[in-house]
Structure formats: structure tokens, C-alpha cells
Coordinates of C-alpha atoms and ligand atoms in Angstrom, one line a residue:
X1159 CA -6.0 29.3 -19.0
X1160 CA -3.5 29.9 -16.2
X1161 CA -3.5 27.1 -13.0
X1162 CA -2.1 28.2 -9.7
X1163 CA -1.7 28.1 -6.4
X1164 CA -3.5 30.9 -3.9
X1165 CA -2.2 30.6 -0.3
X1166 CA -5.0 31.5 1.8
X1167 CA -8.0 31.0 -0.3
X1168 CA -10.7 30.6 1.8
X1169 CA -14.6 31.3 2.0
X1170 CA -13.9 35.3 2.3
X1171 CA -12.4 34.9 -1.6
X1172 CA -13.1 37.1 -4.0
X1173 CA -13.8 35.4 -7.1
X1174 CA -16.9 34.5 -9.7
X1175 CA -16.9 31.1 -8.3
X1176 CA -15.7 29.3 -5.6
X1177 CA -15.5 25.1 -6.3
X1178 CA -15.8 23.0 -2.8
X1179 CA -16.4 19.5 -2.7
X1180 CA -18.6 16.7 -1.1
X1181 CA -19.2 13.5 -0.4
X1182 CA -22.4 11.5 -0.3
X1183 CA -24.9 12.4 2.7
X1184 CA -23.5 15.3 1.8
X1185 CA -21.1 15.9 3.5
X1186 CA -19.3 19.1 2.8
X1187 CA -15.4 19.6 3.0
X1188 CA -13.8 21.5 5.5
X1189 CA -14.5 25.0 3.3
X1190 CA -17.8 24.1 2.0
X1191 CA -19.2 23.5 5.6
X1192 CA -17.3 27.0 6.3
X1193 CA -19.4 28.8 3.9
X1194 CA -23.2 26.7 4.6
X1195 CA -22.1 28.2 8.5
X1196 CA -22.3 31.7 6.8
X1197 CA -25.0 31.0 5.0
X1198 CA -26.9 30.1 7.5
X1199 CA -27.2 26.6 6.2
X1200 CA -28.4 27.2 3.1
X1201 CA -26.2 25.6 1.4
X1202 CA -26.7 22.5 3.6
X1203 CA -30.6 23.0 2.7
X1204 CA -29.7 23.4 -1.5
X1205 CA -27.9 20.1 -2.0
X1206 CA -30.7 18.5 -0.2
X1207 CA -33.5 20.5 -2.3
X1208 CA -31.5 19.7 -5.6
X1209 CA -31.0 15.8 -4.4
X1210 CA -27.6 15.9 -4.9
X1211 CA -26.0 12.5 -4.4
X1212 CA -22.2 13.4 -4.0
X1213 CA -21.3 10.9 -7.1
X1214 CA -18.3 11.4 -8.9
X1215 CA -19.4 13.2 -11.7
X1216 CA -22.4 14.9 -9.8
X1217 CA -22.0 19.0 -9.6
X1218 CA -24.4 21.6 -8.2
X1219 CA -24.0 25.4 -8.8
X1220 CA -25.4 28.2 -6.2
X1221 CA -25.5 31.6 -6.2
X1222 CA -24.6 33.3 -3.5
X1223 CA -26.9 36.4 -3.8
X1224 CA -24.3 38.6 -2.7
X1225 CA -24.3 36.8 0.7
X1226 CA -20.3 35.6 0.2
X1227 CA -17.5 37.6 -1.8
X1228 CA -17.7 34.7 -4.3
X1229 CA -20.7 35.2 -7.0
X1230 CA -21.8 31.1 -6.4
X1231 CA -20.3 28.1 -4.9
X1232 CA -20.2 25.6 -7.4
X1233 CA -20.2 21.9 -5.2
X1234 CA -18.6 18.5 -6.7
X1235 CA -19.2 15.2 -5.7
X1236 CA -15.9 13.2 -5.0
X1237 CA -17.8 10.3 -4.1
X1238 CA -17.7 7.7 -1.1
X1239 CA -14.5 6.4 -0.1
X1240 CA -10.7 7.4 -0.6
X1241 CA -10.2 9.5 -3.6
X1242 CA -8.6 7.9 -6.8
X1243 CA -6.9 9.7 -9.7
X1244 CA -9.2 8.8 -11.8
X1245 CA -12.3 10.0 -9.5
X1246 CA -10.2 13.0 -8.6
X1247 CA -9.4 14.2 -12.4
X1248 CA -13.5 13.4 -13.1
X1249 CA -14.6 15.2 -10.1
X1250 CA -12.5 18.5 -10.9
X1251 CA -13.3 18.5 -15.0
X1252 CA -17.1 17.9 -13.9
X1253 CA -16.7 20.9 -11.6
X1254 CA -15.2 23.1 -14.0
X1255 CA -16.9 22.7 -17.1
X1256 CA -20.1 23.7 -14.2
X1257 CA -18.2 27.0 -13.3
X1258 CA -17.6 27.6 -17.2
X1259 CA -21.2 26.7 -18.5
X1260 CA -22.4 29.0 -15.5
X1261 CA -20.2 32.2 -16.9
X1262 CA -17.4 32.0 -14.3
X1263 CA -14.4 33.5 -15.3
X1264 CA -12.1 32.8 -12.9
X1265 CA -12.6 30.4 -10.2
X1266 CA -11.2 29.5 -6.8
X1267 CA -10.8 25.8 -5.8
X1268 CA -10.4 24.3 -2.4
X1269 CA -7.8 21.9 -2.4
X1270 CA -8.7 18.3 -3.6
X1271 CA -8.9 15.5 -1.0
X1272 CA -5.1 13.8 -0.7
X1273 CA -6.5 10.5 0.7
X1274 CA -3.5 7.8 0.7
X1275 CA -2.5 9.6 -2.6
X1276 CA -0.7 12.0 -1.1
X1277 CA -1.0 16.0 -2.1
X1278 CA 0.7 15.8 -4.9
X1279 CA -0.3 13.4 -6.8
X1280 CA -3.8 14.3 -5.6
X1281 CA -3.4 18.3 -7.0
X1282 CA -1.8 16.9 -9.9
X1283 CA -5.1 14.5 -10.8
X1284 CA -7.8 17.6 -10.6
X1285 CA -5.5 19.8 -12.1
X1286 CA -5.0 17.1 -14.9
X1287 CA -9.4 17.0 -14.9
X1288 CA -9.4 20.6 -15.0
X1289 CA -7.5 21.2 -18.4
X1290 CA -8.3 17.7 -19.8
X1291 CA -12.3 18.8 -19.2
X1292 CA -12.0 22.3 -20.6
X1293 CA -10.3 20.9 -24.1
X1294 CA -12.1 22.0 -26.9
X1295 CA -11.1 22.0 -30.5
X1296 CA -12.2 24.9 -32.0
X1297 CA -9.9 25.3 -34.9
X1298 CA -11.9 25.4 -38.0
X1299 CA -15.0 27.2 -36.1
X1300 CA -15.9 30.4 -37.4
X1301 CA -19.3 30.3 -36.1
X1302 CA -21.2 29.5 -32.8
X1303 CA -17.5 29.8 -31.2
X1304 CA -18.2 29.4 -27.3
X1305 CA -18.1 32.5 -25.7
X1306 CA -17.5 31.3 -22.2
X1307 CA -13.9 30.5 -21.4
X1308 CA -12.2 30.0 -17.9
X1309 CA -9.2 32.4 -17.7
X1310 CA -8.0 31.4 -14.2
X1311 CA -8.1 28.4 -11.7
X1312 CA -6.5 28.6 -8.7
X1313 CA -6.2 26.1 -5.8
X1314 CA -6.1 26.8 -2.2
X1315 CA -2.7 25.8 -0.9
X1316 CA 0.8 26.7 -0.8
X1317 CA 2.9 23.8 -0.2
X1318 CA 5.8 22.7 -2.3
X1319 CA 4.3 19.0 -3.3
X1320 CA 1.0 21.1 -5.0
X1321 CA 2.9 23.3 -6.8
X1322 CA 5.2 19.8 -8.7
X1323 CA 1.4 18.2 -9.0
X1324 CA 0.3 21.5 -11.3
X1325 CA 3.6 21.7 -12.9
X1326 CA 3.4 17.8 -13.6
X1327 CA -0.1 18.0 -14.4
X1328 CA 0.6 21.3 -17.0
X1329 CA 2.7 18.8 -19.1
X1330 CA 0.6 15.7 -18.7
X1331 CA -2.4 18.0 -19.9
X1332 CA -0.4 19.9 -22.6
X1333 CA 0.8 16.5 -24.5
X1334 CA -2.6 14.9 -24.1
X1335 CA -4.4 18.0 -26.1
X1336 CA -1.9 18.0 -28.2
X1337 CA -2.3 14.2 -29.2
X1338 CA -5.8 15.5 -29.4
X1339 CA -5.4 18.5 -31.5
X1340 CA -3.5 16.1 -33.5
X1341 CA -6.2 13.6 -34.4
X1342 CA -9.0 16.1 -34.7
X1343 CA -7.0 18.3 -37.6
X1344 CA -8.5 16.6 -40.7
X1345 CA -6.1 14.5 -42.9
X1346 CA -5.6 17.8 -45.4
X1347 CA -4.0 19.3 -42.6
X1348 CA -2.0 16.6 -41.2
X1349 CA -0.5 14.2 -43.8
X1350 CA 3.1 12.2 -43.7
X1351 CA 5.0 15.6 -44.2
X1352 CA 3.3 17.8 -42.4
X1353 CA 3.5 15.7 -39.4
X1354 CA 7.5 15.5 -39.9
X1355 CA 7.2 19.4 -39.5
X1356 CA 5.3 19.2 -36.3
X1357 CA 7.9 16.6 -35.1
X1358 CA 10.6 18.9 -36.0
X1359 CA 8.8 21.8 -34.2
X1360 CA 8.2 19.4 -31.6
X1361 CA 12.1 18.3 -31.3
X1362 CA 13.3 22.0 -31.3
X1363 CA 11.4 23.2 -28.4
X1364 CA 11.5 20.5 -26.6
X1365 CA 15.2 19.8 -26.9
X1366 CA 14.6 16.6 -28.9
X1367 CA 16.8 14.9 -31.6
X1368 CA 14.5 14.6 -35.0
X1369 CA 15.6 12.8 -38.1
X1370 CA 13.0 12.6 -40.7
X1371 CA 13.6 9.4 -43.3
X1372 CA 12.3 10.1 -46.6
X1373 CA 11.5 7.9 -49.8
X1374 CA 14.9 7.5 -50.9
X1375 CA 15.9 7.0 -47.6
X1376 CA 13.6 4.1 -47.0
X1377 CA 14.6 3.2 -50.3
X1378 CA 18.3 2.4 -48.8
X1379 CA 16.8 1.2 -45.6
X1380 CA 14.9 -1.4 -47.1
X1381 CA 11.7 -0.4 -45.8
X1382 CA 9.7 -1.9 -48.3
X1383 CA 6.7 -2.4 -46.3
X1384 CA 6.1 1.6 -45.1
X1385 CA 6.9 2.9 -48.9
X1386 CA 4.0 0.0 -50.0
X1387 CA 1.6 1.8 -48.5
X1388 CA 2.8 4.8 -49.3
X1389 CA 2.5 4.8 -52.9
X1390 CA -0.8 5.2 -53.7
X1391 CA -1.0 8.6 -52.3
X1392 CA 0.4 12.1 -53.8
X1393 CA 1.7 12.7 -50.4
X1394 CA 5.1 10.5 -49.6
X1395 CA 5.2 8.7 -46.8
X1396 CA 7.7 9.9 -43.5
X1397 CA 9.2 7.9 -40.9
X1398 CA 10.0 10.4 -38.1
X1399 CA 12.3 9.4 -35.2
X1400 CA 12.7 11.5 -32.6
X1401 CA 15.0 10.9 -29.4
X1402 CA 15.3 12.4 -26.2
X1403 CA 18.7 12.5 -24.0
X1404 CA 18.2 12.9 -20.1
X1405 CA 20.4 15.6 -18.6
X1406 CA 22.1 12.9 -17.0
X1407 CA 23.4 9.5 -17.6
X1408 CA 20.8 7.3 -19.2
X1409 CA 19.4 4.6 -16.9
X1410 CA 18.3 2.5 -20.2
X1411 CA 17.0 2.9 -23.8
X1412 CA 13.3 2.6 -24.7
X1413 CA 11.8 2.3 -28.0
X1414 CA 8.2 3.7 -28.3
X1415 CA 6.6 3.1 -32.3
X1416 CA 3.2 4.4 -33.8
X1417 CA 1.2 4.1 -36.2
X1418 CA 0.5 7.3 -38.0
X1419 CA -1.7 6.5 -41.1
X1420 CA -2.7 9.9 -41.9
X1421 CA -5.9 8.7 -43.6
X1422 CA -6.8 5.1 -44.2
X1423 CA -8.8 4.5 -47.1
X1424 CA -8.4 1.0 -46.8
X1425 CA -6.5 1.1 -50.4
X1426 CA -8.2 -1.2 -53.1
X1427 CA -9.5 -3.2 -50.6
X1428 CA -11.6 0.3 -50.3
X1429 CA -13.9 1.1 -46.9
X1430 CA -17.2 0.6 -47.8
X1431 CA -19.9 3.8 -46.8
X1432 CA -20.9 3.2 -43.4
X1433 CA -17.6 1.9 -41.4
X1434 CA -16.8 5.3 -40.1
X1435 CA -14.1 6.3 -43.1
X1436 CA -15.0 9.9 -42.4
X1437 CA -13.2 9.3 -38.9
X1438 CA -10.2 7.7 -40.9
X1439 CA -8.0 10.8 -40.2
X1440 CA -8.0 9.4 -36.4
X1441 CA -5.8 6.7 -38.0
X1442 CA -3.0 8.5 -36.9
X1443 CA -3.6 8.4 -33.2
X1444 CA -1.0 5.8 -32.2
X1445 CA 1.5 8.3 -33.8
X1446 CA 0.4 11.3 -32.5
X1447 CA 0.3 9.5 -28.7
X1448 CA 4.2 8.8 -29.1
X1449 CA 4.8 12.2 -30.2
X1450 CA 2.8 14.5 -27.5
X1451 CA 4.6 11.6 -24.9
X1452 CA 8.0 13.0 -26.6
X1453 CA 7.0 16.7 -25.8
X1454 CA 6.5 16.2 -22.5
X1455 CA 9.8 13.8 -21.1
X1456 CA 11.3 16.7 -20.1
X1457 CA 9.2 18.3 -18.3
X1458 CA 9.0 14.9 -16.0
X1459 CA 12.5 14.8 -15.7
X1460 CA 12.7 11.2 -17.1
X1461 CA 15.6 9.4 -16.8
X1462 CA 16.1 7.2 -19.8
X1463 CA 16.7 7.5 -23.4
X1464 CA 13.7 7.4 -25.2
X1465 CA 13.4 6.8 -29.3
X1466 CA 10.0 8.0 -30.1
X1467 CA 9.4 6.6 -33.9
X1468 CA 6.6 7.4 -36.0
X1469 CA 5.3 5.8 -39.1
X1470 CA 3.3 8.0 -41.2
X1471 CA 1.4 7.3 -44.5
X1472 CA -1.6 7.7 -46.2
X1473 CA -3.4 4.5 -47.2
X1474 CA -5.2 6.1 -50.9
X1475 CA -6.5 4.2 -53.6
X1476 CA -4.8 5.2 -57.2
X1477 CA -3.0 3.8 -60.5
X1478 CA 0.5 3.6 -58.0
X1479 CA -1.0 1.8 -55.0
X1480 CA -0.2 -1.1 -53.8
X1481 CA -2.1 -4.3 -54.4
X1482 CA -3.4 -7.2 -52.9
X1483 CA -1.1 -9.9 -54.1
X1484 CA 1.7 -7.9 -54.3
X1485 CA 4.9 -9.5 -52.5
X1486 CA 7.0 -7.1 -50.0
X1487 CA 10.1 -7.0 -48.5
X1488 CA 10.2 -5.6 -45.2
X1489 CA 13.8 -3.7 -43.4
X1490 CA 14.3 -7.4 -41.4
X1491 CA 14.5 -9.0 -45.1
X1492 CA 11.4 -11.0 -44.2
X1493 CA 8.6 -10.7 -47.2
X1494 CA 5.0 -10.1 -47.2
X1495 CA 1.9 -11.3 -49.4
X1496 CA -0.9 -8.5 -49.5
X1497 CA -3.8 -10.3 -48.3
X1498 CA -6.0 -6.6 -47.7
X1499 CA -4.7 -3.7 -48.5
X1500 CA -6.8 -2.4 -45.9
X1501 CA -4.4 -4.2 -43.0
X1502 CA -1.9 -1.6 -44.1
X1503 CA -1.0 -0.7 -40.3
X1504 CA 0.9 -3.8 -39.3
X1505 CA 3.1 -3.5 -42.5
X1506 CA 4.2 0.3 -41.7
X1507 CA 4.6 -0.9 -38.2
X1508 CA 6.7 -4.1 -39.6
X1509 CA 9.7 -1.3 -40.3
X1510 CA 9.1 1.0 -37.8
X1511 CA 9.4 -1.8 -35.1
X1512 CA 12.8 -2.9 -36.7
X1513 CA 14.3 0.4 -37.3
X1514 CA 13.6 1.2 -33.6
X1515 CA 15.2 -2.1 -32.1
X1516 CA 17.8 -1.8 -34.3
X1517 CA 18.7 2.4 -32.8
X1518 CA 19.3 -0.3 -29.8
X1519 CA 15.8 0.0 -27.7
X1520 CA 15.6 -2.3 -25.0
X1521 CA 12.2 -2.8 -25.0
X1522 CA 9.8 -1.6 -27.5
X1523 CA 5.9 -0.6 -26.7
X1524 CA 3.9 0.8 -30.0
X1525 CA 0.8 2.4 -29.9
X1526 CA -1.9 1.6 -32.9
X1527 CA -5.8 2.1 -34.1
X1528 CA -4.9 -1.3 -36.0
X1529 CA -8.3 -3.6 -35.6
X1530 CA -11.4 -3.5 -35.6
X1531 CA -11.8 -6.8 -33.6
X1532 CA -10.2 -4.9 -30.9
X1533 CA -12.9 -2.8 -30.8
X1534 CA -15.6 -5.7 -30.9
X1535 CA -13.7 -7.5 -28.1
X1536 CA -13.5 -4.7 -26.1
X1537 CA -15.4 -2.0 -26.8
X1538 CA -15.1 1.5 -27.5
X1539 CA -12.5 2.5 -24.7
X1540 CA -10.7 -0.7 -24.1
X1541 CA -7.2 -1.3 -25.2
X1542 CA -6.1 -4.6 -26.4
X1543 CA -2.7 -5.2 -25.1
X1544 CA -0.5 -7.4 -26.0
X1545 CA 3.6 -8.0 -25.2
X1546 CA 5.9 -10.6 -25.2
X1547 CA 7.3 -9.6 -21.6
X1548 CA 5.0 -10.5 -18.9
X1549 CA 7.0 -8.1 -16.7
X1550 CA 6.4 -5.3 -19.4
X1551 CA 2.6 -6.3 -19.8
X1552 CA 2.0 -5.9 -15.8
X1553 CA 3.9 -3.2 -15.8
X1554 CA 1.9 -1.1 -18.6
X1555 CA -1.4 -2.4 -16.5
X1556 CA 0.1 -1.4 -13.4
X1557 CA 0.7 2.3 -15.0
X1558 CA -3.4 2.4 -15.4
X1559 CA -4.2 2.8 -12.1
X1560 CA -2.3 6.1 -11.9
X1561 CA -3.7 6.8 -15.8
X1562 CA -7.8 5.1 -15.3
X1563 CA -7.3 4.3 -19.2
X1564 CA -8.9 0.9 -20.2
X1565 CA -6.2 -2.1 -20.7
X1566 CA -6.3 -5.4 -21.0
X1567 CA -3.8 -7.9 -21.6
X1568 CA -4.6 -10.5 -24.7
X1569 CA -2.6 -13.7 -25.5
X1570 CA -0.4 -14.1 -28.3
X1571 CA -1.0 -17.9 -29.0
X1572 CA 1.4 -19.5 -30.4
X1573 CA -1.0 -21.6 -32.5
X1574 CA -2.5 -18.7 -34.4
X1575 CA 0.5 -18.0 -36.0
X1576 CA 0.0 -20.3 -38.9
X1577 CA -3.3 -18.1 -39.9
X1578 CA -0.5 -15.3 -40.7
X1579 CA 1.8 -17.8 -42.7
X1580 CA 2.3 -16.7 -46.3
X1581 CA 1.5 -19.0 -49.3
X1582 CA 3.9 -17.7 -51.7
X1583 CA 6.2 -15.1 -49.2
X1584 CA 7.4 -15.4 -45.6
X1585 CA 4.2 -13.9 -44.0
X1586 CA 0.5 -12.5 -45.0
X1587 CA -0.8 -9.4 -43.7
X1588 CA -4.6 -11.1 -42.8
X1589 CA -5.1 -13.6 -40.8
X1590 CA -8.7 -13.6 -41.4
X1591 CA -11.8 -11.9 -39.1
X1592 CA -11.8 -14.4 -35.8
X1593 CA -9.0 -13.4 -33.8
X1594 CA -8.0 -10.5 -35.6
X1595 CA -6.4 -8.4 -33.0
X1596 CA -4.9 -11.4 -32.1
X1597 CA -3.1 -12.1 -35.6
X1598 CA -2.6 -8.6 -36.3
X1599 CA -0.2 -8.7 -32.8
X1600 CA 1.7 -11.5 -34.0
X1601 CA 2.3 -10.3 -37.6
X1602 CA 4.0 -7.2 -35.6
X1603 CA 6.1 -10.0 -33.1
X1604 CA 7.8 -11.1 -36.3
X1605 CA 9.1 -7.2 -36.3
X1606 CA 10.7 -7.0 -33.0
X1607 CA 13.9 -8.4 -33.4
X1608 CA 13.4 -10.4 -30.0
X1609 CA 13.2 -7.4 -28.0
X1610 CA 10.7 -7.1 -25.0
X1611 CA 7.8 -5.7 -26.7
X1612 CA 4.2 -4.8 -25.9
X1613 CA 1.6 -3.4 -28.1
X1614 CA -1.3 -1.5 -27.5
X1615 CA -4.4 -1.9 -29.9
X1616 CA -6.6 1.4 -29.3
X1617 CA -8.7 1.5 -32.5
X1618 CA -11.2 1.8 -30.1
X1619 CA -10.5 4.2 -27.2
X1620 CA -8.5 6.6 -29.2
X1621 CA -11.6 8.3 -30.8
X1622 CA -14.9 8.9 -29.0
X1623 CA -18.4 9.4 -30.4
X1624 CA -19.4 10.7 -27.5
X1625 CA -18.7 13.4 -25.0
X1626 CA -16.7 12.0 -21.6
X1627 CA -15.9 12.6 -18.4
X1628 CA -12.7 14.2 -19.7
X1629 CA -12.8 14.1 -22.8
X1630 CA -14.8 15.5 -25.7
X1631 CA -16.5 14.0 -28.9
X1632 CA -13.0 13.1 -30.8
X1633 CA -9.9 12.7 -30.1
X1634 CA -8.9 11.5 -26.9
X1635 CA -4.8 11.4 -26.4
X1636 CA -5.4 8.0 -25.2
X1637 CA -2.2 6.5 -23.9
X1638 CA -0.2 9.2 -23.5
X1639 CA -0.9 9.5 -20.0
X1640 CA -0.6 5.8 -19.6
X1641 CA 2.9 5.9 -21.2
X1642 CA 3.9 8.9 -19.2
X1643 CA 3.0 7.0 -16.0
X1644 CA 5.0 3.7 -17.2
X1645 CA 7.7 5.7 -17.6
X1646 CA 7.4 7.5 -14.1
X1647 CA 7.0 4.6 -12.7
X1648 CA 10.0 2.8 -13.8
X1649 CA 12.1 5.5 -13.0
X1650 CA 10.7 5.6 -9.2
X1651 CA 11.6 1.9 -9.4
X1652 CA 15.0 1.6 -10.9
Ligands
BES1838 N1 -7.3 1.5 -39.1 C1 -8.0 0.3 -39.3 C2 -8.6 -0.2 -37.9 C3 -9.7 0.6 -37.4 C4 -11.0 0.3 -37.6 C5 -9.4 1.6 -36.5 C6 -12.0 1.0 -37.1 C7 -10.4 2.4 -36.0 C8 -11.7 2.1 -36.2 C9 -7.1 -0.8 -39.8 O1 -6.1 -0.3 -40.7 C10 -7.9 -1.8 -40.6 O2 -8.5 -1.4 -41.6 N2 -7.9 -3.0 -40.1 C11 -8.6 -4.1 -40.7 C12 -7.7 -5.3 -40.8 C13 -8.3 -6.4 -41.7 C14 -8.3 -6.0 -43.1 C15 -7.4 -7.6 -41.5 C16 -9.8 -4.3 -39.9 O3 -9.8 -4.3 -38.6 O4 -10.9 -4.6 -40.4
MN1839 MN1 -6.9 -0.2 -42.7
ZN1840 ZN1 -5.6 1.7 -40.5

């Protein structure tokens, strides 16, 4: 589907539907009241009829019985109030997924309310709800495909700032499917190597570096920790690093690091039936976030040298896997006691954080579906986030007003850190069920070579049971559009 610009689009538009918006009352925008005038108020009469509250969220679909060149006016709340990003890219995915479920093939859109946003970022929001609410992952469906598909959007304007907010919001929207295509392939399709082949394809269109480190390669790194859990599994583990150059002279080195467990079986310390293992291939997520935010650097013109470093491995159960008990050695020379095999994400992290601040990051952020208490402590779409920089910390918080994902910052007591000390090695990889997000975070600290780091714990939000605003049953892409904005942000700033 094709997103563009269409100076001049007005009531007298041809099209199968035509999208206007309005507030609670309602109170219809500028081209909405232009076509209840030609309708003789019926429009006016219709959202009154129907109830229609003017919510975010809230849509209602009219045909125009041949009354306007447009075949029905589809109407979408925007709520009370300035418009927000986050209400913006709800109000325009709400609004199209009407048009689409109503057989609209191409549809006509007045131009979202700018408010103290400004156009472009306010284009660039429904845009981003537009594709983001459309996503479907129809892959492996042979049968019952949908048959109704959007094949063009335009928006009323013309102005230069609305054509960089679709631009920005094609490769915002791009990356986060992507992340999302990447979680929802099962782990057959998607397994250490496999995801090094995507990275590579990644890398070459995107005019990204992409080394791949294999066993032998970790071997000499000393990345005992990542080849641990790779062993049980016929597929090897990978750790991908990618690393994208600015055109121009770098303005500072960033180190983003996830967690790509390709499955997690939870080793010998197996899953039991019941905690969701058929969702394990999701255990990737924090991976596939870093590499869709790769793809799309580019496109956003950012100004810093960014190392994008993925550890991938399957977490199987065989005659080679590793064992509780069984003493590591991590790439920082620090060693490990197996206390669960099933806590296998902090230990691929352990090396992944290390190699990246030693490729000379600055500051390191990784992305991870590492907990389950992050999930009990906050919920299915909060992140626990954690960082040894407060500047970092606010700064990641700071990006989710622009990005509406679900943050919020943990503390990294000191005090906990003897729950993680190791009876017979340097460290254990449990430090028990209270607190566990909390003990997972420092087990990665010990990783960071001292940089500024932050890490973001999204075994909750990265997969959703449930369709959402923007977002279907699945994968999400969480945190690529948070990192994206962290990134613009900075770069407005420095
Ligand atoms: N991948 C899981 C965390 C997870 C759980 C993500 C549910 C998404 C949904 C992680 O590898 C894990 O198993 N963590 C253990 C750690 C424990 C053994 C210390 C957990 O949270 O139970
Ligand atoms: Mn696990
Ligand atoms: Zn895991």
C-alpha cells in the first residue's frame, strides 16, 4: 500500500472513501462540516443517531448514497483536547482498518490535526497508525486469506513538512513490521543462522557493515557464555554485529545489544506445559527490535555511529546442552555458575554487552524478553527499564512521549547484588523469584564494561495476546520506535 500526498483533496474527491475527523460534541473538522453542508446535515444527524462519542479510537462509516463523489465518509474520533502522537497514530489506524473492513480500496484522508505538534510530526503519527494498523502477518495462510486490502491512502495537503512526516513515517512503519514479521516467523524459520542471513540482507540494502561471529569465532573470543547456550541445539549459535556509518562525521558511537533466543526451551531446566512455550519463538524480539532499528538509520538521516549487536541462540534441551551446575567463562573473563538453565538470556547478553563496549560504544542500551517478573510487575505492555545513567534513563523515557510505548524506570539496588553472587564462580545466573527483573539487570551491569548503559526488559510488551490499537495478536516491534525516537532526539539536541 502506497501513502501520499493529494494537493487539493477536498469533499468533491473522487474516491471509495473519504476519512474526516471529529471531536467530542461532535464537532466535525473543517472538511467533515464541508460535506454534512452538502448533505444537508445528514451527516451531523448520523453521528448523533449512531451515538458517536468522538473518543480516540471511536470510528463511524456512512455511505453517501451517491449524494458525494466519495462512496462513504468514514468519521474518526481524535478526542478532546490537543492531539498527541500517540492519539493521532490510534485515531488514523482505527479509521483505516474501518475503511478496509468496509471494502474501501483507496481512501482519501483529510489532513490530521497539527495541534502544538506541528504538521509534520502530526502527518508522520497517522501515517505511522495507518500502516502500523493495517499490518497483518499472513505468511503461512493459505486459507481464509483476507480479501480486503487498502491499495492507496492519500492525505490532503501539499506542503513540504507532510511529505518528510510520510517519508519518516514509511521507515518508522517499515522497521516496526519488520521487527514484527520477525517474531511472528516460527522458530523453524528463524533460527541463529538464518537470522545472520537476514542481517546480511539487512546490511546490504541498507548500506550497513555486517560481520557474523561464528562458533570458532566465539571460540577465540572467549565467549563462553553465548556458545553455553548454544550447545544443546543442532542449530549453532550467531552473534551478528552490524554497524552503520553516517554520511558525515560521526557525532558519537552507540552500542544497541539484543537478545535473540530463537526458541527458549528453558534447556534442562525445561518449560513446563502451560507457561506459554508455544510463544517461545517471540524470544527473539529484543534482537529483531535492534535489527529493524538498524534498517531504518538511514532513512532518518542519523548522525552517529551505531553498532547494532545481536545475540542469537536457541535454548534446546539435548545430550550437548548445558547444565545447571556447569561453570562459564564469559568474553570479560568473569565466570558463571548455572543456577537455571532456563535464565539463559542474561548469559548470551553477558558477551554481547562486552563485545559491543569493547567495538568502543559510548553508551550501551539492549533490548530483551528476559523475565517474567517484568511481566508481573508491570504487566503485559510495560517495559522494565533499567540503566546506570540517569541521564540515559530520562532520556529513553523522554523518547516515549513521541513513541506512547510503556516504560518505566526500575532501581538497580545495590544491595541485591549479593542474591547474584556465585558460590563456587564469580556470579550465578538466578538470583531467585523476588526481584527477578531486578537481579536479572544487575547480572547484565557486571557486562558493561562501565559504560552508560540502560536495559529494557520487554518480555511483556513485545508479544500481545490480544489485538491493539495498532497492533495485532503477536508481534509487536516494541521499541523500535522508542529507540528511533531516542536517537532523533539526541541528534536534535547535540
Ligand atoms: N525468555 C524468558 C522470559 C520470558 C518469560 C519472556 C515469559 C516472555 C514471556 C527467560 O529466558 C526466562 O526464562 N526467564 C526466567 C528466569 C529465571 C529462570 C531466573 C523467568 O523469568 O522465569
Ligand atoms: Mn529462559
Ligand atoms: Zn529466554
Amino acid at each position: 500500500m502506497e501513502i501520499a500526498l493529494l494537493a487539493g483533496a477536498g469533499i468533491e474527491q473522487e474516491t471509495d472513501a473519504l476519512l474526516v475527523s471529529a471531536q467530542p460534541g461532535p464537532r466535525l473538522d473543517a472538511m467533515g462540516a464541508a460535506a454534512d453542508a452538502r448533505l444537508d446535515g445528514a451527516l451531523a444527524a448520523a453521528l448523533t443517531d449512531a451515538a458517536f462519542s468522538g473518543e480516540v479510537g471511536t470510528t463511524l462509516v456512512i455511505p453517501t448514497l451517491g449524494r458525494l463523489p466519495a462512496r462513504r465518509l468514514v468519521v474518526v474520533g481524535v478526542g478532546a483536547g490537543a492531539p498527541t502522537p500517540d492519539g493521532l497514530r490510534r485515531a488514523w489506524a482505527a479509521g483505516a482498518r474501518a475503511a478496509r473492513d468496509a471494502g474501501a480500496r483507496r481512501v482519501v484522508s483529510v489532513a490530521p490535526p497539527a495541534g502544538d505538534l506541528g504538521e509534520e510530526r502530526a502527518y508522520r503519527a497517522a501515517a505511522e497508525g495507518v500502516r502500523l494498523g493495517l499490518y497483518e502477518f499472513l505468511e503461512y495462510r493459505t486459507q481464509d486469506r483476507p480479501t480486503r486490502q487498502i491499495e492507496r491512502f492519500d492525505f490532503a495537503g501539499e506542503s513540504e513538512s507532510a511529505r518528510r512526516g510520510l517519508a519518516a513515517a514509511a521507515a518508522v512503519a517499515d522497521a516496526v513490521s519488520f521487527a514484527r514479521d520477525l517474531v511472528n516467523h516460527p522458530a523453524d524459520a528463524i533460527y541463529p543462522e538464518r537470522l545472520a542471513e537476514i542481517a546480511q540482507e539487512v546490511a546490504a540494502s541498507a548500506g550497513l557493515e555486517c560481520v557474523v561471529h561464528d562458533p570458532a569465532a566465539l571460540e577465540a573470543m572467549g565467549a563462553g557464555a553465548i556458545l553455553a547456550v548454544g550447545k544443546g541445539s543442532a542449530r549453532e549459535p550467531r552473534l551478528i554485529h552490524l554497524t552503520y556509518r553516517p554520511s558525515g562525521a560521526a557525532r558519537g558511537t552507540i552500542g544497541l545489544v539484543g537478545k535473540a533466543i530463537t526458541f527458549d526451551t528453558g534447556g534442562v531446566n525445561l518449560k513446563p506445559t502451560g507457561s506459554g512455550l508455544e510463544h517461545m519463538k517471540s524470544d527473539m524480539a529484543g534482537g529483531g527490535a535492534v535489527l529493524a532499528t538498524m534498517r531504518a538509520l538511514a532513512a532518518l538521516a542519523v548522525p552517529f555511529t551505531v553498532h547494532g549487536v545481536i545475540a542469537a541462540a536457541e535454548n534446546m534441551l539435548s545430550g550437548t546442552a548445558f547444565r545447571p551446575g556447569d561453570v562459564l567463562r564469559a568474553m570479560n573473563g568473569k565466570t558463571i555458575e548455572v543456577i537455571s538453565t532456563d535464565a539463559e538470556g542474561r548469559l548470551v547478553l553477558a558477551d554481547a554487552l562486552t563485545y559491543t563496549a569493547r567495538q568502543g560504544a559510548e553508551l550501551l542500551i539492549d533490548l530483551a524478553t528476559l523475565t517474567g517478573a517484568a511481566i508481573v510487575a508491570l504487566g503485559p505492555q510495560g517495559t522494565a527499564l533499567y540503566g546506570t545513567d540517569q541521564a540515559l534513563v530520562d532520556d529513553l523515557v523522554a523518547a516515549t512521549a513521541w513513541s506512547g510505548e510503556k516504560l518505566w524506570p526500575m532501581p538497580l539496588w545495590d544491595e541485591y547484588r549479593e542474591l547474584i553472587r556465585g558460590d563456587v564462580a564469580d556470579l550465578k545466573n538466578s538470583g531467585g523469584r523476588w526481584g527477578g527483573s531486578i537481579t536479572a539487570a544487575l547480572f547484565l551491569r557486571e557486562f558493561t564494561e562501565g559504560r552508560p548503559w540502560a536495559h529494557l526488559d520487554i518480555a511483556g510488551p513485545a508479544w500481545s495476546e490480544k489485538v491493539t490499537a495498532y497492533a495485532g495478536k503477536g508481534g509487536t516491534g516494541h521499541g523500535v520506535s522508542t529507540l528511533l525516537a531516542f536517537l532523533e532526539r539526541r541528534a536534535a539536541r547535540e
